[in-house]
Amino acid sequence: MELFRQTEIVIEGLSPMAIKQQCWAAMLAKTANGRHLFSVSMEQDPPAMVGSAIVLLQRL
């Protein structure tokens, strides 16, 4: 059984809002025990958010 689904974040050619939406989708992915995989602040600019998300996903 898969504990969590890895979320792919694609940034090429997307608008800042589309990038934010992908980051929110990834942020809401949870482990089986209900903990968030990671959290990002919506105040950050999109490239920084995506960078943070990718780094944290790679640490899993």
CSV table of C-alpha atoms in Angstrom, one decimal:
chain,number,residue,atom,x,y,z
A,1,MET,CA,0.0,0.0,0.0
A,2,GLU,CA,1.3,3.4,-1.0
A,3,LEU,CA,1.7,5.7,2.0
A,4,PHE,CA,1.6,8.9,0.0
A,5,ARG,CA,1.4,9.9,-3.6
A,6,GLN,CA,4.4,11.9,-4.9
A,7,THR,CA,3.2,15.1,-6.5
A,8,GLU,CA,4.9,16.3,-9.6
A,9,ILE,CA,5.3,20.0,-9.9
A,10,VAL,CA,5.7,21.4,-13.5
A,11,ILE,CA,6.8,25.0,-13.8
A,12,GLU,CA,7.7,25.5,-17.4
A,13,GLY,CA,5.3,27.7,-19.2
A,14,LEU,CA,2.9,28.2,-16.3
A,15,SER,CA,1.5,31.4,-15.0
A,16,PRO,CA,2.4,32.4,-11.4
A,17,MET,CA,-1.2,31.5,-10.3
A,18,ALA,CA,-1.0,28.1,-11.9
A,19,ILE,CA,2.3,27.4,-10.1
A,20,LYS,CA,0.7,28.5,-6.8
A,21,GLN,CA,-2.2,26.1,-7.4
A,22,GLN,CA,0.2,23.2,-8.1
A,23,CYS,CA,2.0,24.1,-4.9
A,24,TRP,CA,-1.2,24.1,-2.9
A,25,ALA,CA,-2.1,20.7,-4.4
A,26,ALA,CA,1.3,19.3,-3.4
A,27,MET,CA,1.1,20.9,0.0
A,28,LEU,CA,-2.2,19.2,0.8
A,29,ALA,CA,-0.9,15.8,0.0
A,30,LYS,CA,-0.7,13.9,3.3
A,31,THR,CA,1.1,10.9,4.6
A,32,ALA,CA,-1.0,7.9,5.7
A,33,ASN,CA,-0.9,9.1,9.3
A,34,GLY,CA,-2.3,12.5,8.4
A,35,ARG,CA,0.8,14.7,8.6
A,36,HIS,CA,1.4,17.1,5.8
A,37,LEU,CA,4.4,16.2,3.6
A,38,PHE,CA,5.4,19.9,3.7
A,39,SER,CA,4.0,23.3,3.9
A,40,VAL,CA,4.7,26.4,1.9
A,41,SER,CA,3.6,30.0,2.5
A,42,MET,CA,1.4,31.5,-0.1
A,43,GLU,CA,3.3,34.8,0.6
A,44,GLN,CA,6.4,33.4,-1.1
A,45,ASP,CA,6.9,34.1,-4.7
A,46,PRO,CA,6.1,31.0,-6.9
A,47,PRO,CA,9.6,30.0,-8.0
A,48,ALA,CA,10.7,29.9,-4.3
A,49,MET,CA,7.6,27.9,-3.4
A,50,VAL,CA,8.3,25.4,-6.1
A,51,GLY,CA,12.0,25.2,-5.1
A,52,SER,CA,11.0,24.5,-1.5
A,53,ALA,CA,8.4,21.9,-2.5
A,54,ILE,CA,10.9,20.0,-4.8
A,55,VAL,CA,13.6,20.0,-2.1
A,56,LEU,CA,11.2,18.7,0.5
A,57,LEU,CA,9.8,16.0,-1.7
A,58,GLN,CA,13.3,14.8,-2.5
A,59,ARG,CA,14.0,14.4,1.2
A,60,LEU,CA,11.3,11.9,1.6
